[in-house]
């Protein structure tokens, strides 16, 4: 009877203290999976084998979506939240700032750096603890230092999301523990990551495999939770995540085979799945896509259209034929799949009626470039000359023609 009571007490204690949700937890299961990650990649031009729920791969140069699966669905994102936390901190704080840790920050559950109440630690060390160790305590400490509270800091995060046009993203916390009002999409998380990576300090932090600093009077070394970093050629970040609602998450940045891409994997059932999916996506894209210069197609099709339209336009109170000029794009190179199905075509729309009321440089149309019905880019068409209004001499000459 005493044994039964003892067992019951143990069960109640475990139930009481088992964390509701984590962020990048580490377990014996993970240790087993670590030894088997990146098993094999089957070379194929067909779609990669993936098991995660929400996936996207974007090209950083053009922001083109190279692969996606349910990439626009609103879902929880666990500790990938800290991508926003980090960039907000970098834009609103000094790395040398010394932060005093509060009781709230030191008592947060989930993955932590282990900072204690009243401990003093630099913002720089907090950011490394945030992004490498995925410290929820670091996230709260950063939020309180910059905004006074988690709630105020979340407002900063949401304001930044609006600034970046992330309309399907909402933040409640700086750490990403589960909350029904804390969500994003794989696509918008990729856009956020691309923005963050433009900050060189952010890029340096997430590309760090190990970091050593003075912690509570002792030297402490932490390792990056990103299992691809250092194991896959070209990977230079970015962030892992895990909660029960979000599943296993991994955002990766990789520069390989002249492609610079961001891969987002959300909702994986295991760490091995998120790792293998990410690896398969990187290999698939980097082996099957390459930059194609589309300037020739655009310019040739525009010239043909320009010749055609001269015979079909309607001139109103002007006798001057309009000259059309195509906008010069910043980039003509797009990552396209080189599997023999490349099919570039354009659709061009302009006004038909041209009058003296149109001004030099005014937009009169748009050229759209497609590859197999997927829109790659668009270019504005401008009026490149001044259309003078017909004067009385013009009409007099027209009248004289009638008597010849």
mmCIF file of C-alpha atoms in Angstrom:
data_model
loop_
_atom_site.group_PDB
_atom_site.id
_atom_site.type_symbol
_atom_site.label_atom_id
_atom_site.label_comp_id
_atom_site.label_asym_id
_atom_site.label_seq_id
_atom_site.Cartn_x
_atom_site.Cartn_y
_atom_site.Cartn_z
ATOM 1 C CA UNK A 1 0.000 0.000 0.000
ATOM 2 C CA UNK A 2 2.863 2.367 0.844
ATOM 3 C CA UNK A 3 4.505 1.557 -2.481
ATOM 4 C CA UNK A 4 1.305 2.426 -4.347
ATOM 5 C CA UNK A 5 1.059 5.758 -2.526
ATOM 6 C CA UNK A 6 4.692 6.483 -3.299
ATOM 7 C CA UNK A 7 4.187 5.742 -6.998
ATOM 8 C CA UNK A 8 1.074 7.943 -7.039
ATOM 9 C CA UNK A 9 2.984 10.814 -5.437
ATOM 10 C CA UNK A 10 5.766 10.487 -8.014
ATOM 11 C CA UNK A 11 3.222 10.546 -10.866
ATOM 12 C CA UNK A 12 1.552 13.664 -9.428
ATOM 13 C CA UNK A 13 4.916 15.423 -9.067
ATOM 14 C CA UNK A 14 5.865 14.610 -12.650
ATOM 15 C CA UNK A 15 2.480 15.781 -13.902
ATOM 16 C CA UNK A 16 2.791 19.007 -11.929
ATOM 17 C CA UNK A 17 6.293 19.923 -12.992
ATOM 18 C CA UNK A 18 6.319 18.622 -16.572
ATOM 19 C CA UNK A 19 6.625 21.698 -18.737
ATOM 20 C CA UNK A 20 3.599 22.489 -20.836
ATOM 21 C CA UNK A 21 5.732 23.366 -23.814
ATOM 22 C CA UNK A 22 9.347 23.748 -24.711
ATOM 23 C CA UNK A 23 11.551 25.501 -27.197
ATOM 24 C CA UNK A 24 14.365 23.444 -28.668
ATOM 25 C CA UNK A 25 14.355 20.865 -25.901
ATOM 26 C CA UNK A 26 17.089 18.248 -25.864
ATOM 27 C CA UNK A 27 16.475 14.591 -25.064
ATOM 28 C CA UNK A 28 18.031 11.168 -25.444
ATOM 29 C CA UNK A 29 15.883 10.673 -28.540
ATOM 30 C CA UNK A 30 17.506 13.734 -30.099
ATOM 31 C CA UNK A 31 20.934 12.300 -29.342
ATOM 32 C CA UNK A 32 20.077 9.135 -31.260
ATOM 33 C CA UNK A 33 18.699 11.169 -34.169
ATOM 34 C CA UNK A 34 21.796 13.364 -34.291
ATOM 35 C CA UNK A 35 23.933 10.397 -35.271
ATOM 36 C CA UNK A 36 21.663 9.590 -38.206
ATOM 37 C CA UNK A 37 20.838 13.003 -39.654
ATOM 38 C CA UNK A 38 21.304 13.640 -43.348
ATOM 39 C CA UNK A 39 21.043 9.937 -44.164
ATOM 40 C CA UNK A 40 20.716 10.094 -47.932
ATOM 41 C CA UNK A 41 19.525 12.428 -50.627
ATOM 42 C CA UNK A 42 18.061 10.838 -53.753
ATOM 43 C CA UNK A 43 19.075 12.926 -56.760
ATOM 44 C CA UNK A 44 15.983 13.816 -58.765
ATOM 45 C CA UNK A 45 14.482 16.689 -60.718
ATOM 46 C CA UNK A 46 11.110 15.747 -59.283
ATOM 47 C CA UNK A 47 9.784 17.316 -56.098
ATOM 48 C CA UNK A 48 11.790 16.508 -52.960
ATOM 49 C CA UNK A 49 10.553 14.021 -50.379
ATOM 50 C CA UNK A 50 9.282 15.946 -47.331
ATOM 51 C CA UNK A 51 7.143 15.132 -44.309
ATOM 52 C CA UNK A 52 6.840 18.489 -42.554
ATOM 53 C CA UNK A 53 3.478 20.253 -42.627
ATOM 54 C CA UNK A 54 4.495 23.726 -43.788
ATOM 55 C CA UNK A 55 7.419 24.399 -46.106
ATOM 56 C CA UNK A 56 8.839 27.149 -48.265
ATOM 57 C CA UNK A 57 12.110 27.836 -50.071
ATOM 58 C CA UNK A 58 12.754 31.358 -51.339
ATOM 59 C CA UNK A 59 15.580 32.868 -53.337
ATOM 60 C CA UNK A 60 17.119 35.783 -51.440
ATOM 61 C CA UNK A 61 18.072 37.736 -54.538
ATOM 62 C CA UNK A 62 14.614 37.875 -56.121
ATOM 63 C CA UNK A 63 12.378 36.609 -53.259
ATOM 64 C CA UNK A 64 11.007 34.056 -55.730
ATOM 65 C CA UNK A 65 9.283 31.040 -54.176
ATOM 66 C CA UNK A 66 11.176 27.990 -55.446
ATOM 67 C CA UNK A 67 9.195 25.383 -53.542
ATOM 68 C CA UNK A 68 6.276 25.467 -51.131
ATOM 69 C CA UNK A 69 3.826 23.281 -49.284
ATOM 70 C CA UNK A 70 1.062 24.981 -47.281
ATOM 71 C CA UNK A 71 3.422 27.950 -47.021
ATOM 72 C CA UNK A 72 0.632 30.506 -46.524
ATOM 73 C CA UNK A 73 -1.202 28.773 -43.682
ATOM 74 C CA UNK A 74 -1.164 30.517 -40.292
ATOM 75 C CA UNK A 75 0.669 28.272 -37.820
ATOM 76 C CA UNK A 76 2.642 28.537 -34.548
ATOM 77 C CA UNK A 77 6.404 28.948 -35.035
ATOM 78 C CA UNK A 78 7.946 28.180 -31.624
ATOM 79 C CA UNK A 79 11.454 29.598 -31.109
ATOM 80 C CA UNK A 80 11.853 30.757 -34.695
ATOM 81 C CA UNK A 81 10.047 33.719 -33.095
ATOM 82 C CA UNK A 82 13.467 34.724 -31.772
ATOM 83 C CA UNK A 83 14.508 35.810 -35.257
ATOM 84 C CA UNK A 84 12.234 38.809 -34.756
ATOM 85 C CA UNK A 85 13.311 39.211 -31.118
ATOM 86 C CA UNK A 86 16.957 39.367 -32.162
ATOM 87 C CA UNK A 87 16.536 41.879 -34.976
ATOM 88 C CA UNK A 88 14.366 44.129 -32.787
ATOM 89 C CA UNK A 89 17.087 44.046 -30.123
ATOM 90 C CA UNK A 90 19.833 44.834 -32.638
ATOM 91 C CA UNK A 91 17.881 47.803 -33.973
ATOM 92 C CA UNK A 92 16.927 49.179 -30.563
ATOM 93 C CA UNK A 93 19.810 48.433 -28.206
ATOM 94 C CA UNK A 94 23.578 48.561 -27.728
ATOM 95 C CA UNK A 95 25.475 45.246 -27.609
ATOM 96 C CA UNK A 96 27.638 46.530 -24.756
ATOM 97 C CA UNK A 97 24.597 47.380 -22.598
ATOM 98 C CA UNK A 98 24.646 45.547 -19.246
ATOM 99 C CA UNK A 99 21.279 44.029 -18.373
ATOM 100 C CA UNK A 100 20.125 43.144 -14.848
ATOM 101 C CA UNK A 101 18.029 39.984 -14.878
ATOM 102 C CA UNK A 102 14.553 40.067 -13.322
ATOM 103 C CA UNK A 103 12.779 37.322 -11.420
ATOM 104 C CA UNK A 104 10.357 36.894 -14.328
ATOM 105 C CA UNK A 105 13.160 36.340 -16.811
ATOM 106 C CA UNK A 106 15.013 33.876 -14.580
ATOM 107 C CA UNK A 107 11.904 31.790 -13.875
ATOM 108 C CA UNK A 108 10.618 31.251 -17.428
ATOM 109 C CA UNK A 109 10.264 27.591 -18.425
ATOM 110 C CA UNK A 110 11.379 25.768 -21.560
ATOM 111 C CA UNK A 111 14.901 25.976 -22.938
ATOM 112 C CA UNK A 112 17.022 28.484 -21.034
ATOM 113 C CA UNK A 113 20.544 29.789 -20.715
ATOM 114 C CA UNK A 114 20.281 29.501 -16.939
ATOM 115 C CA UNK A 115 20.542 33.166 -15.985
ATOM 116 C CA UNK A 116 19.576 34.029 -12.414
ATOM 117 C CA UNK A 117 17.713 36.891 -10.780
ATOM 118 C CA UNK A 118 19.867 40.033 -10.301
ATOM 119 C CA UNK A 119 22.643 38.599 -12.480
ATOM 120 C CA UNK A 120 24.212 41.156 -14.806
ATOM 121 C CA UNK A 121 24.957 40.148 -18.374
ATOM 122 C CA UNK A 122 25.664 42.084 -21.578
ATOM 123 C CA UNK A 123 23.113 42.439 -24.364
ATOM 124 C CA UNK A 124 25.609 40.755 -26.688
ATOM 125 C CA UNK A 125 25.801 37.638 -24.499
ATOM 126 C CA UNK A 126 22.009 37.616 -24.183
ATOM 127 C CA UNK A 127 21.646 37.649 -27.971
ATOM 128 C CA UNK A 128 24.051 34.743 -28.381
ATOM 129 C CA UNK A 129 22.196 32.877 -25.627
ATOM 130 C CA UNK A 130 18.944 33.704 -27.413
ATOM 131 C CA UNK A 131 19.946 32.470 -30.857
ATOM 132 C CA UNK A 132 22.428 29.645 -30.093
ATOM 133 C CA UNK A 133 20.975 28.151 -26.898
ATOM 134 C CA UNK A 134 17.444 29.377 -27.674
ATOM 135 C CA UNK A 135 17.154 30.803 -24.168
ATOM 136 C CA UNK A 136 13.635 31.830 -23.257
ATOM 137 C CA UNK A 137 15.116 33.590 -20.226
ATOM 138 C CA UNK A 138 17.281 35.635 -22.587
ATOM 139 C CA UNK A 139 14.193 36.542 -24.637
ATOM 140 C CA UNK A 140 12.324 37.877 -21.598
ATOM 141 C CA UNK A 141 15.397 39.744 -20.306
ATOM 142 C CA UNK A 142 15.884 41.395 -23.709
ATOM 143 C CA UNK A 143 12.213 42.353 -23.925
ATOM 144 C CA UNK A 144 12.169 43.871 -20.441
ATOM 145 C CA UNK A 145 15.397 45.796 -21.030
ATOM 146 C CA UNK A 146 14.235 47.340 -24.303
ATOM 147 C CA UNK A 147 10.518 47.861 -23.675
ATOM 148 C CA UNK A 148 9.958 47.423 -19.951
ATOM 149 C CA UNK A 149 7.745 44.377 -20.402
ATOM 150 C CA UNK A 150 7.039 41.406 -22.631
ATOM 151 C CA UNK A 151 3.748 42.992 -23.668
ATOM 152 C CA UNK A 152 5.343 46.264 -24.788
ATOM 153 C CA UNK A 153 8.087 44.399 -26.617
ATOM 154 C CA UNK A 154 5.472 42.330 -28.446
ATOM 155 C CA UNK A 155 3.986 45.585 -29.686
ATOM 156 C CA UNK A 156 7.382 46.473 -31.128
ATOM 157 C CA UNK A 157 7.507 43.078 -32.818
ATOM 158 C CA UNK A 158 4.066 43.535 -34.341
ATOM 159 C CA UNK A 159 4.878 47.055 -35.513
ATOM 160 C CA UNK A 160 7.924 45.658 -37.273
ATOM 161 C CA UNK A 161 5.795 42.930 -38.834
ATOM 162 C CA UNK A 162 3.461 45.606 -40.236
ATOM 163 C CA UNK A 163 6.439 47.579 -41.526
ATOM 164 C CA UNK A 164 7.583 44.461 -43.399
ATOM 165 C CA UNK A 165 4.033 43.808 -44.704
ATOM 166 C CA UNK A 166 3.752 40.527 -42.801
ATOM 167 C CA UNK A 167 -0.043 40.626 -42.638
ATOM 168 C CA UNK A 168 -0.471 37.017 -41.480
ATOM 169 C CA UNK A 169 1.962 37.258 -38.577
ATOM 170 C CA UNK A 170 1.245 38.156 -34.947
ATOM 171 C CA UNK A 171 3.485 38.044 -31.882
ATOM 172 C CA UNK A 172 2.444 37.699 -28.246
ATOM 173 C CA UNK A 173 5.821 36.831 -26.726
ATOM 174 C CA UNK A 174 9.531 37.215 -27.567
ATOM 175 C CA UNK A 175 10.221 33.485 -27.072
ATOM 176 C CA UNK A 176 7.465 31.688 -28.978
ATOM 177 C CA UNK A 177 5.919 29.443 -26.335
ATOM 178 C CA UNK A 178 2.476 28.317 -27.495
ATOM 179 C CA UNK A 179 -0.324 30.862 -27.587
ATOM 180 C CA UNK A 180 -3.327 30.801 -29.968
ATOM 181 C CA UNK A 181 -2.660 34.414 -30.960
ATOM 182 C CA UNK A 182 1.029 33.827 -31.719
ATOM 183 C CA UNK A 183 1.447 32.730 -35.333
ATOM 184 C CA UNK A 184 2.986 33.289 -38.744
ATOM 185 C CA UNK A 185 3.260 31.499 -42.095
ATOM 186 C CA UNK A 186 6.257 29.692 -43.524
ATOM 187 C CA UNK A 187 6.387 32.262 -46.319
ATOM 188 C CA UNK A 188 6.292 35.313 -44.052
ATOM 189 C CA UNK A 189 8.851 33.758 -41.715
ATOM 190 C CA UNK A 190 11.152 33.418 -44.728
ATOM 191 C CA UNK A 191 10.639 37.096 -45.603
ATOM 192 C CA UNK A 192 11.373 38.104 -42.009
ATOM 193 C CA UNK A 193 14.526 35.998 -42.033
ATOM 194 C CA UNK A 194 15.678 37.576 -45.270
ATOM 195 C CA UNK A 195 15.252 41.018 -43.718
ATOM 196 C CA UNK A 196 17.132 40.007 -40.544
ATOM 197 C CA UNK A 197 20.040 38.546 -42.512
ATOM 198 C CA UNK A 198 20.701 41.951 -44.059
ATOM 199 C CA UNK A 199 21.966 42.951 -40.618
ATOM 200 C CA UNK A 200 25.604 41.817 -40.474
ATOM 201 C CA UNK A 201 25.589 41.349 -36.681
ATOM 202 C CA UNK A 202 22.511 39.140 -36.874
ATOM 203 C CA UNK A 203 24.142 37.150 -39.665
ATOM 204 C CA UNK A 204 27.307 36.728 -37.594
ATOM 205 C CA UNK A 205 25.384 35.527 -34.525
ATOM 206 C CA UNK A 206 23.297 32.885 -36.305
ATOM 207 C CA UNK A 207 26.365 31.640 -38.190
ATOM 208 C CA UNK A 208 28.250 30.960 -34.938
ATOM 209 C CA UNK A 209 28.621 27.285 -34.040
ATOM 210 C CA UNK A 210 29.940 27.787 -30.474
ATOM 211 C CA UNK A 211 30.237 30.844 -28.243
ATOM 212 C CA UNK A 212 32.211 31.307 -25.025
ATOM 213 C CA UNK A 213 31.605 34.075 -22.521
ATOM 214 C CA UNK A 214 31.927 34.877 -18.812
ATOM 215 C CA UNK A 215 28.841 33.580 -17.057
ATOM 216 C CA UNK A 216 28.256 34.080 -13.324
ATOM 217 C CA UNK A 217 32.011 34.415 -12.782
ATOM 218 C CA UNK A 218 32.882 31.345 -14.850
ATOM 219 C CA UNK A 219 33.711 30.688 -18.478
ATOM 220 C CA UNK A 220 30.728 29.147 -20.265
ATOM 221 C CA UNK A 221 30.548 27.702 -23.790
ATOM 222 C CA UNK A 222 27.233 27.201 -25.595
ATOM 223 C CA UNK A 223 26.555 25.342 -28.837
ATOM 224 C CA UNK A 224 24.205 26.301 -31.644
ATOM 225 C CA UNK A 225 21.038 24.179 -31.736
ATOM 226 C CA UNK A 226 20.997 24.358 -35.557
ATOM 227 C CA UNK A 227 22.009 20.857 -36.631
ATOM 228 C CA UNK A 228 22.689 21.871 -40.250
ATOM 229 C CA UNK A 229 25.277 24.488 -39.320
ATOM 230 C CA UNK A 230 28.724 23.031 -39.893
ATOM 231 C CA UNK A 231 27.276 19.832 -41.385
ATOM 232 C CA UNK A 232 25.915 21.075 -44.708
ATOM 233 C CA UNK A 233 28.047 23.078 -47.132
ATOM 234 C CA UNK A 234 26.937 26.684 -47.442
ATOM 235 C CA UNK A 235 24.559 26.787 -44.464
ATOM 236 C CA UNK A 236 25.057 29.983 -42.458
ATOM 237 C CA UNK A 237 22.107 30.005 -40.020
ATOM 238 C CA UNK A 238 19.396 30.533 -38.861
ATOM 239 C CA UNK A 239 17.139 29.154 -36.055
ATOM 240 C CA UNK A 240 15.522 26.047 -34.635
ATOM 241 C CA UNK A 241 12.305 25.720 -32.663
ATOM 242 C CA UNK A 242 10.024 23.281 -30.886
ATOM 243 C CA UNK A 243 6.773 23.352 -28.939
ATOM 244 C CA UNK A 244 4.047 20.735 -28.784
ATOM 245 C CA UNK A 245 1.718 22.871 -30.913
ATOM 246 C CA UNK A 246 4.314 23.991 -33.446
ATOM 247 C CA UNK A 247 6.194 20.713 -33.732
ATOM 248 C CA UNK A 248 9.816 20.745 -34.829
ATOM 249 C CA UNK A 249 10.794 23.854 -36.779
ATOM 250 C CA UNK A 250 13.932 24.879 -38.631
ATOM 251 C CA UNK A 251 14.776 27.999 -40.616
ATOM 252 C CA UNK A 252 17.959 27.647 -42.676
ATOM 253 C CA UNK A 253 19.977 29.977 -44.892
ATOM 254 C CA UNK A 254 22.283 28.399 -47.440
ATOM 255 C CA UNK A 255 24.598 29.703 -50.146
ATOM 256 C CA UNK A 256 25.405 26.855 -52.506
ATOM 257 C CA UNK A 257 25.900 26.443 -56.285
ATOM 258 C CA UNK A 258 25.581 30.224 -56.775
ATOM 259 C CA UNK A 259 22.153 30.215 -55.120
ATOM 260 C CA UNK A 260 21.412 32.008 -51.860
ATOM 261 C CA UNK A 261 18.233 30.554 -50.381
ATOM 262 C CA UNK A 262 16.150 30.473 -47.205
ATOM 263 C CA UNK A 263 14.415 27.243 -46.281
ATOM 264 C CA UNK A 264 11.605 27.147 -43.717
ATOM 265 C CA UNK A 265 10.337 23.866 -42.314
ATOM 266 C CA UNK A 266 7.508 23.975 -39.752
ATOM 267 C CA UNK A 267 5.388 21.297 -38.120
ATOM 268 C CA UNK A 268 7.784 18.340 -38.365
ATOM 269 C CA UNK A 269 7.034 15.429 -36.041
ATOM 270 C CA UNK A 270 10.653 14.781 -35.088
ATOM 271 C CA UNK A 271 13.988 16.539 -35.147
ATOM 272 C CA UNK A 272 15.261 14.061 -37.710
ATOM 273 C CA UNK A 273 12.356 14.849 -40.048
ATOM 274 C CA UNK A 274 12.918 18.604 -39.882
ATOM 275 C CA UNK A 275 16.629 18.088 -40.528
ATOM 276 C CA UNK A 276 16.193 15.635 -43.388
ATOM 277 C CA UNK A 277 13.447 17.732 -44.978
ATOM 278 C CA UNK A 278 15.618 20.840 -44.826
ATOM 279 C CA UNK A 279 18.572 18.992 -46.304
ATOM 280 C CA UNK A 280 16.449 17.480 -49.089
ATOM 281 C CA UNK A 281 15.050 20.903 -49.962
ATOM 282 C CA UNK A 282 18.489 22.508 -50.085
ATOM 283 C CA UNK A 283 19.882 19.766 -52.334
ATOM 284 C CA UNK A 284 16.797 19.740 -54.560
ATOM 285 C CA UNK A 285 16.837 23.487 -55.169
ATOM 286 C CA UNK A 286 20.591 23.884 -55.510
ATOM 287 C CA UNK A 287 20.828 20.937 -57.916
ATOM 288 C CA UNK A 288 17.821 21.802 -60.072
ATOM 289 C CA UNK A 289 17.706 25.587 -60.238
ATOM 290 C CA UNK A 290 20.077 28.098 -61.750
ATOM 291 C CA UNK A 291 19.960 31.779 -62.583
ATOM 292 C CA UNK A 292 18.673 32.486 -66.093
ATOM 293 C CA UNK A 293 19.077 35.916 -67.671
ATOM 294 C CA UNK A 294 15.687 36.913 -69.066
ATOM 295 C CA UNK A 295 16.649 40.321 -70.523
ATOM 296 C CA UNK A 296 16.808 38.995 -74.096
ATOM 297 C CA UNK A 297 13.279 37.584 -73.930
ATOM 298 C CA UNK A 298 11.895 40.788 -72.418
ATOM 299 C CA UNK A 299 13.575 43.156 -74.859
ATOM 300 C CA UNK A 300 12.860 41.120 -77.995
ATOM 301 C CA UNK A 301 9.176 40.695 -77.139
ATOM 302 C CA UNK A 302 8.842 44.360 -76.263
ATOM 303 C CA UNK A 303 10.359 45.430 -79.582
ATOM 304 C CA UNK A 304 7.928 43.200 -81.471
ATOM 305 C CA UNK A 305 5.048 44.663 -79.514
ATOM 306 C CA UNK A 306 6.319 48.191 -80.102
ATOM 307 C CA UNK A 307 6.282 47.629 -83.859
ATOM 308 C CA UNK A 308 2.825 46.093 -83.744
ATOM 309 C CA UNK A 309 1.170 48.767 -81.633
ATOM 310 C CA UNK A 310 2.258 51.594 -83.937
ATOM 311 C CA UNK A 311 -0.299 50.322 -86.461
ATOM 312 C CA UNK A 312 -3.150 49.932 -84.005
ATOM 313 C CA UNK A 313 -3.041 52.963 -81.717
ATOM 314 C CA UNK A 314 -5.592 55.782 -81.859
ATOM 315 C CA UNK A 315 -4.273 59.344 -81.849
ATOM 316 C CA UNK A 316 -6.498 61.968 -80.240
ATOM 317 C CA UNK A 317 -5.801 65.634 -81.122
ATOM 318 C CA UNK A 318 -2.173 64.833 -81.864
ATOM 319 C CA UNK A 319 -0.395 63.563 -84.953
ATOM 320 C CA UNK A 320 2.819 62.543 -83.210
ATOM 321 C CA UNK A 321 3.392 58.830 -82.887
ATOM 322 C CA UNK A 322 4.201 57.844 -79.299
ATOM 323 C CA UNK A 323 7.558 56.325 -78.436
ATOM 324 C CA UNK A 324 7.382 53.695 -75.747
ATOM 325 C CA UNK A 325 10.168 52.934 -73.293
ATOM 326 C CA UNK A 326 10.481 49.903 -71.046
ATOM 327 C CA UNK A 327 11.494 50.297 -67.420
ATOM 328 C CA UNK A 328 15.016 49.070 -66.656
ATOM 329 C CA UNK A 329 14.815 46.332 -64.036
ATOM 330 C CA UNK A 330 17.320 46.075 -61.201
ATOM 331 C CA UNK A 331 17.690 42.380 -61.864
ATOM 332 C CA UNK A 332 17.227 40.198 -64.931
ATOM 333 C CA UNK A 333 18.504 36.950 -63.426
ATOM 334 C CA UNK A 334 15.928 34.597 -61.981
ATOM 335 C CA UNK A 335 16.380 31.155 -60.433
ATOM 336 C CA UNK A 336 14.552 28.771 -62.754
ATOM 337 C CA UNK A 337 14.264 25.029 -62.825
ATOM 338 C CA UNK A 338 16.489 23.614 -65.557
ATOM 339 C CA UNK A 339 14.591 20.419 -66.298
ATOM 340 C CA UNK A 340 13.749 21.120 -69.931
ATOM 341 C CA UNK A 341 10.400 22.731 -69.114
ATOM 342 C CA UNK A 342 11.609 26.311 -69.311
ATOM 343 C CA UNK A 343 8.961 28.304 -71.179
ATOM 344 C CA UNK A 344 9.302 32.088 -71.029
ATOM 345 C CA UNK A 345 6.548 34.271 -72.417
ATOM 346 C CA UNK A 346 5.332 37.828 -72.001
ATOM 347 C CA UNK A 347 1.993 39.564 -71.761
ATOM 348 C CA UNK A 348 2.012 43.259 -72.568
ATOM 349 C CA UNK A 349 -0.796 45.719 -71.909
ATOM 350 C CA UNK A 350 -0.871 49.401 -72.898
ATOM 351 C CA UNK A 351 -3.498 52.031 -73.493
ATOM 352 C CA UNK A 352 -4.747 52.328 -77.089
ATOM 353 C CA UNK A 353 -5.749 55.977 -77.132
ATOM 354 C CA UNK A 354 -2.872 58.463 -77.053
ATOM 355 C CA UNK A 355 -3.594 62.163 -76.724
ATOM 356 C CA UNK A 356 -1.724 65.409 -76.086
ATOM 357 C CA UNK A 357 -2.904 65.242 -72.482
ATOM 358 C CA UNK A 358 -0.408 62.477 -71.743
ATOM 359 C CA UNK A 359 2.843 63.750 -70.273
ATOM 360 C CA UNK A 360 6.403 62.733 -71.067
ATOM 361 C CA UNK A 361 7.465 59.865 -68.749
ATOM 362 C CA UNK A 362 3.914 58.871 -67.835
ATOM 363 C CA UNK A 363 3.210 55.153 -67.386
ATOM 364 C CA UNK A 364 1.065 53.848 -70.232
ATOM 365 C CA UNK A 365 1.356 50.086 -69.760
ATOM 366 C CA UNK A 366 3.011 47.078 -68.167
ATOM 367 C CA UNK A 367 4.968 44.075 -69.415
ATOM 368 C CA UNK A 368 4.578 40.791 -67.490
ATOM 369 C CA UNK A 369 7.103 37.965 -67.822
ATOM 370 C CA UNK A 370 6.005 34.395 -67.111
ATOM 371 C CA UNK A 371 7.661 31.017 -66.941
ATOM 372 C CA UNK A 372 5.096 28.256 -67.455
ATOM 373 C CA UNK A 373 2.321 30.610 -66.276
ATOM 374 C CA UNK A 374 4.248 31.574 -63.120
ATOM 375 C CA UNK A 375 4.804 35.333 -62.943
ATOM 376 C CA UNK A 376 8.509 36.150 -62.664
ATOM 377 C CA UNK A 377 8.492 39.923 -62.872
ATOM 378 C CA UNK A 378 6.771 42.947 -64.330
ATOM 379 C CA UNK A 379 8.145 46.050 -65.987
ATOM 380 C CA UNK A 380 6.419 49.401 -66.458
ATOM 381 C CA UNK A 381 6.081 50.965 -69.904
ATOM 382 C CA UNK A 382 6.483 54.745 -70.164
ATOM 383 C CA UNK A 383 5.767 57.378 -72.799
ATOM 384 C CA UNK A 384 9.192 58.482 -74.031
ATOM 385 C CA UNK A 385 8.258 61.601 -76.019
ATOM 386 C CA UNK A 386 5.966 64.604 -75.852
ATOM 387 C CA UNK A 387 2.731 64.462 -77.819
ATOM 388 C CA UNK A 388 2.075 67.973 -79.076
ATOM 389 C CA UNK A 389 -1.508 69.111 -79.572
ATOM 390 C CA UNK A 390 -2.510 69.616 -83.209
ATOM 391 C CA UNK A 391 -2.644 73.303 -84.096
ATOM 392 C CA UNK A 392 -4.724 75.130 -86.741
ATOM 393 C CA UNK A 393 -2.005 74.597 -89.390
ATOM 394 C CA UNK A 394 -2.422 70.850 -89.059
ATOM 395 C CA UNK A 395 -6.182 71.031 -89.585
ATOM 396 C CA UNK A 396 -5.728 73.462 -92.510
ATOM 397 C CA UNK A 397 -3.405 71.005 -94.252
ATOM 398 C CA UNK A 398 -5.887 68.203 -93.635
ATOM 399 C CA UNK A 399 -8.618 70.260 -95.270
ATOM 400 C CA UNK A 400 -6.437 70.962 -98.296
ATOM 401 C CA UNK A 401 -5.867 67.251 -98.768
ATOM 402 C CA UNK A 402 -9.576 66.814 -99.371
ATOM 403 C CA UNK A 403 -9.398 69.005 -102.502
ATOM 404 C CA UNK A 404 -6.505 67.193 -104.135
#
